[in-house]
PDB file of C-alpha atoms in Angstrom:
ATOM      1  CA  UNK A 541     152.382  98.468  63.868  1.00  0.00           C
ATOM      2  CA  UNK A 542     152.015  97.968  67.478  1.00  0.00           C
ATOM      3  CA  UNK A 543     153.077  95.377  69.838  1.00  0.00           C
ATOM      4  CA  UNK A 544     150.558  94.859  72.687  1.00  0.00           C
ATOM      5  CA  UNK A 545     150.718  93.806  75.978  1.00  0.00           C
ATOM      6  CA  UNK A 546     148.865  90.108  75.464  1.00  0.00           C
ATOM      7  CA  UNK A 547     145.919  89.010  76.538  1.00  0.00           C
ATOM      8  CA  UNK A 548     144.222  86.922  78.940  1.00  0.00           C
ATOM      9  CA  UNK A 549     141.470  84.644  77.277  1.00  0.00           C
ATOM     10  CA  UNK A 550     138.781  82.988  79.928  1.00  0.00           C
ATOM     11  CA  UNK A 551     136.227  80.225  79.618  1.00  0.00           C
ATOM     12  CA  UNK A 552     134.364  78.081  82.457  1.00  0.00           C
ATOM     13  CA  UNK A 553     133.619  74.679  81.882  1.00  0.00           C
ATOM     14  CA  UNK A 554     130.060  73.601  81.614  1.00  0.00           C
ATOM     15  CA  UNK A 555     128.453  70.085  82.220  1.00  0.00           C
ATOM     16  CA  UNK A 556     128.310  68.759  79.033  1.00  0.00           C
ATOM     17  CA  UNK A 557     132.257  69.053  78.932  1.00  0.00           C
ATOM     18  CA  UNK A 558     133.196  67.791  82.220  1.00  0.00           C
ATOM     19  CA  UNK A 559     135.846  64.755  82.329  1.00  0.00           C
ATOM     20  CA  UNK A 560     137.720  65.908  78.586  1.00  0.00           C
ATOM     21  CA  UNK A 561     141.312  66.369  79.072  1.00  0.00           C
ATOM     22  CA  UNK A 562     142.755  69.911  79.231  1.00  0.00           C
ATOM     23  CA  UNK A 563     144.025  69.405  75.547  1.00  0.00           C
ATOM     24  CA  UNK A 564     140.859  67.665  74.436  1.00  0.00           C
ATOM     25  CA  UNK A 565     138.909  70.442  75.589  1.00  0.00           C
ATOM     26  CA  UNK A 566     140.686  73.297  73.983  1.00  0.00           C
ATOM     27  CA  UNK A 567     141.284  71.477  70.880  1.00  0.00           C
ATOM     28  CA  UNK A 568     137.396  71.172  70.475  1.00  0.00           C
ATOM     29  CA  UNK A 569     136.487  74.533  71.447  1.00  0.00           C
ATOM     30  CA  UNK A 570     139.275  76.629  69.980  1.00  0.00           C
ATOM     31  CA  UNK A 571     139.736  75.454  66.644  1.00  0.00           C
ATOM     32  CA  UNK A 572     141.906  78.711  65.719  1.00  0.00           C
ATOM     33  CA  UNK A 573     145.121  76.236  66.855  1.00  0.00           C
ATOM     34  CA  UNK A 574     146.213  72.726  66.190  1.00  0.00           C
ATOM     35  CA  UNK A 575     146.352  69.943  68.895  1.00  0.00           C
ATOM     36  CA  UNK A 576     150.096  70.601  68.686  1.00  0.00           C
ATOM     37  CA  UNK A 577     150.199  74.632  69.250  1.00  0.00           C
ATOM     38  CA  UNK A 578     147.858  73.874  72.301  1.00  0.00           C
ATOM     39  CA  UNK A 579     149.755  71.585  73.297  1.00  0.00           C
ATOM     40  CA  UNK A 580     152.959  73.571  72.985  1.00  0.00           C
ATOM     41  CA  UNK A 581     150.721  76.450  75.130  1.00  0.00           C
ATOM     42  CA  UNK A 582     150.202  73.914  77.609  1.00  0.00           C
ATOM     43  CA  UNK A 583     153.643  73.034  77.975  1.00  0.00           C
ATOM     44  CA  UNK A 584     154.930  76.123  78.216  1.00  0.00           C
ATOM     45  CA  UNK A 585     152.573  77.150  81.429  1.00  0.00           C
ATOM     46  CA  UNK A 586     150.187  78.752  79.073  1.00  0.00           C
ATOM     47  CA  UNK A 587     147.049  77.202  80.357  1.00  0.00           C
ATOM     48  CA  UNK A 588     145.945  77.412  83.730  1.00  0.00           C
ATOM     49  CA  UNK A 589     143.140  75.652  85.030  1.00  0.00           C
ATOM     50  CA  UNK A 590     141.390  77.261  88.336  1.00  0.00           C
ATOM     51  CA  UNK A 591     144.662  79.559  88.097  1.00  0.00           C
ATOM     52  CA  UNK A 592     147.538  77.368  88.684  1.00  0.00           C
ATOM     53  CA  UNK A 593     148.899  75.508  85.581  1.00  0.00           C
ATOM     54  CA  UNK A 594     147.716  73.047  83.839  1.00  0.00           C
ATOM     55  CA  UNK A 595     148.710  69.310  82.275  1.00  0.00           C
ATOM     56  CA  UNK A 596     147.727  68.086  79.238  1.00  0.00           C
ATOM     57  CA  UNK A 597     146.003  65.008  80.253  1.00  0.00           C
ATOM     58  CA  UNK A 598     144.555  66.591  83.399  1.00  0.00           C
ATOM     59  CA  UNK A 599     140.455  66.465  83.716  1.00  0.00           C
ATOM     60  CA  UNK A 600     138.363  69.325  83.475  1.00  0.00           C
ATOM     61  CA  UNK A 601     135.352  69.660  85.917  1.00  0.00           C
ATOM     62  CA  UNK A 602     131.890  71.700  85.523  1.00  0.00           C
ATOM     63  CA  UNK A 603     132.192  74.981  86.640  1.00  0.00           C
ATOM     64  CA  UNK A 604     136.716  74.968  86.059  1.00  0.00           C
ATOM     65  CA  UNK A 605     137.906  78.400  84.917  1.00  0.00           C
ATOM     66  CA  UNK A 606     140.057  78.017  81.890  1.00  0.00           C
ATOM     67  CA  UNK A 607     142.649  80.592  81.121  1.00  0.00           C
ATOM     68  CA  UNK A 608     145.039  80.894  77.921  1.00  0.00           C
ATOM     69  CA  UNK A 609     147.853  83.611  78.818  1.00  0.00           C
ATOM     70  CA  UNK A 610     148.804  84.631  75.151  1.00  0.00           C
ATOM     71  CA  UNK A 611     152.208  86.766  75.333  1.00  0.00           C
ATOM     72  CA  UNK A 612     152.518  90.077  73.482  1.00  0.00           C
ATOM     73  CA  UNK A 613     152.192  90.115  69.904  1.00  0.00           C
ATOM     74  CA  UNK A 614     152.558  93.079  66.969  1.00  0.00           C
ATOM     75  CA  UNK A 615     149.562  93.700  65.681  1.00  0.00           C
ATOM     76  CA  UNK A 616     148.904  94.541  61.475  1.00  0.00           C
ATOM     77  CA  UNK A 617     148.468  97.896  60.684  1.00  0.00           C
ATOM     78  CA  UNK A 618     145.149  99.872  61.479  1.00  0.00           C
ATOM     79  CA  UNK A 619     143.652 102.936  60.888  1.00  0.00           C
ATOM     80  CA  UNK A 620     142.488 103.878  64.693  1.00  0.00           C
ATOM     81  CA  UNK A 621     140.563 107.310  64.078  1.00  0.00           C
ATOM     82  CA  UNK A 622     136.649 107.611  64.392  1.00  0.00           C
ATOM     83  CA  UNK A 623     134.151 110.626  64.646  1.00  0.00           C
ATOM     84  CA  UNK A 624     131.589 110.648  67.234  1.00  0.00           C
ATOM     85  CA  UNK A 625     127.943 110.982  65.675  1.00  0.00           C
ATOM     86  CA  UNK A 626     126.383 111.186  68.845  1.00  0.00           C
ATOM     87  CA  UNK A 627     126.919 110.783  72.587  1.00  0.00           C
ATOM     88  CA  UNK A 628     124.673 111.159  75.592  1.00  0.00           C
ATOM     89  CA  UNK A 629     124.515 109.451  78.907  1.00  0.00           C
ATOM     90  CA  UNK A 630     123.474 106.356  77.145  1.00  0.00           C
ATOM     91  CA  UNK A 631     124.678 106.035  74.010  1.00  0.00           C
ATOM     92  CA  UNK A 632     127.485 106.461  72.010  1.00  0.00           C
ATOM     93  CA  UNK A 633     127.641 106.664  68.253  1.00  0.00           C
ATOM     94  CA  UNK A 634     130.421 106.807  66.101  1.00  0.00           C
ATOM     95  CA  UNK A 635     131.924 106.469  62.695  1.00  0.00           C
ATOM     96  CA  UNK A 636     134.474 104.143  62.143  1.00  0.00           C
ATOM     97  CA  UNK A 637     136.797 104.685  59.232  1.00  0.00           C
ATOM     98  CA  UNK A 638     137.209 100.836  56.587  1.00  0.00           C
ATOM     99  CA  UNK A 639     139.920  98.925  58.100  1.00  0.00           C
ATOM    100  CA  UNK A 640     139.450  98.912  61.754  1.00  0.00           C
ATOM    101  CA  UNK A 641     138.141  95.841  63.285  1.00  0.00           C
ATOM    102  CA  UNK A 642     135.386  96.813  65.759  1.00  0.00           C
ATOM    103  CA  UNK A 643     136.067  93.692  68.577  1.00  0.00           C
ATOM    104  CA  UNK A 644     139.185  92.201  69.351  1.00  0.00           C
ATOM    105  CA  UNK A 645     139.457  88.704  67.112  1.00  0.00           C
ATOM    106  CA  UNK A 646     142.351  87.342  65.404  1.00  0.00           C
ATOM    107  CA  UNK A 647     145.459  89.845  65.610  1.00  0.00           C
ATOM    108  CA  UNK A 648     143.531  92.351  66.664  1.00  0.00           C
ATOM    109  CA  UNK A 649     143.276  93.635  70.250  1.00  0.00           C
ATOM    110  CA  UNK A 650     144.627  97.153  70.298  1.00  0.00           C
ATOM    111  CA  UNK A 651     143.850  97.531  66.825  1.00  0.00           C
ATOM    112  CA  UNK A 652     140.007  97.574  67.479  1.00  0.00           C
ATOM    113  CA  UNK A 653     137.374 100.212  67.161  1.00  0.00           C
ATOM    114  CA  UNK A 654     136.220  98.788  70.904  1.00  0.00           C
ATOM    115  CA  UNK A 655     139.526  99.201  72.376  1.00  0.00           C
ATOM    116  CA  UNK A 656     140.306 102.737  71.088  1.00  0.00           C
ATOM    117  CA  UNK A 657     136.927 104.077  72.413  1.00  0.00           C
ATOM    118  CA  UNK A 658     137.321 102.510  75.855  1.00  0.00           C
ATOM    119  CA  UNK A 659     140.884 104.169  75.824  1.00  0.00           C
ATOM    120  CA  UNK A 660     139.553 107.639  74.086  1.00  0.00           C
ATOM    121  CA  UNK A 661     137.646 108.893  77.672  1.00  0.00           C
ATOM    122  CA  UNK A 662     137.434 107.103  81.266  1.00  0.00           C
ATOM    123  CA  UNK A 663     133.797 107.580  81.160  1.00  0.00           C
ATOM    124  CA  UNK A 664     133.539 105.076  78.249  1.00  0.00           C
ATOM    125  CA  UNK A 665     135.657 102.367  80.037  1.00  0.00           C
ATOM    126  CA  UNK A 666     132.525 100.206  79.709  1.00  0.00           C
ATOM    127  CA  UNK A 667     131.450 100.877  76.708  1.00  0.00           C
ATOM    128  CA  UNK A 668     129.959  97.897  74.699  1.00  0.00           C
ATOM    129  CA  UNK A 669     128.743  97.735  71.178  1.00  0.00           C
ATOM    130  CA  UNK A 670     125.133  96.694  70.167  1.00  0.00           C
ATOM    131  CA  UNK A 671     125.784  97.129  66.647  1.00  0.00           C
ATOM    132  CA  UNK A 672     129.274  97.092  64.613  1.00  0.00           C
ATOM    133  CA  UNK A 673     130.411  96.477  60.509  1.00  0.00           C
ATOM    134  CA  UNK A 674     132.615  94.724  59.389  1.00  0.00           C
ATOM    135  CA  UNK A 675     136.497  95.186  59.595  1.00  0.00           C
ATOM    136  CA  UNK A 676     136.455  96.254  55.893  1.00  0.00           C
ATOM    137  CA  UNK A 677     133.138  98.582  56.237  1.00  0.00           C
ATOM    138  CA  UNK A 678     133.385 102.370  56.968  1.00  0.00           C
ATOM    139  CA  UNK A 679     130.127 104.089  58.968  1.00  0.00           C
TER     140      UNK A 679
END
């Protein structure tokens, strides 16, 4: 198991959603955590809103940058190997064992296929899939 460092999730308001309350709007769009855990987030200088913290009853514009800080957590267990198939200047293929996530969802950030080959080699810092399996799928 791993514990990593947290992440920084981003969103930016758009039209439709301008004037909901800071609660109100991640309740709607985040469903992943009850009014009361956001709220608790919120509280605890969580949320930020344009980068500075935000209130719970405080109005979002179109265009506001939304950020949820979420501390460190450990991560489940993972197997982290995979084989490259084929790599040239454009693409990269690999081969992901059954068991590693490919993007970072749930409690998994580290513990992704994505993460592991953007950490294997600097030159695939950027590296984006346009294909993955499941979590449970080996290939």
């Amino acid at each position: 198991m791993t514990t990593n460092d947290g992440c920084v999730y981003r969103d930016r308001v758009l039209p439709e959603h301008a004037g909901m309350r800071v609660l109100d709007y991640h309740v709607a769009h985040f469903r992943h955590s009850s009014a009361a855990q956001w709220n608790g987030a919120i509280e605890r200088g969580a949320v930020r809103v344009n980068g500075r913290v935000a209130g719970a009853d405080e109005l979002v514009r179109s265009g506001d940058e939304l950020e949820y800080h979420r501390g460190p957590w450990t991560e489940p267990a993972a197997p982290l190997s995979f084989r490259v198939v084929h790599e040239d200047e454009h693409v990269l293929v690999v081969d992901k064992p059954a068991g590693l996530q490919v993007l970072p969802a749930g409690g998994f950030l580290v513990h992704t296929l994505l993460y592991q080959v953007r950490a294997s080699d600097a030159a695939r810092a950027d590296s984006a899939p346009v294909h993955r399996l499941g979590r449970g799928t080996s290939g």
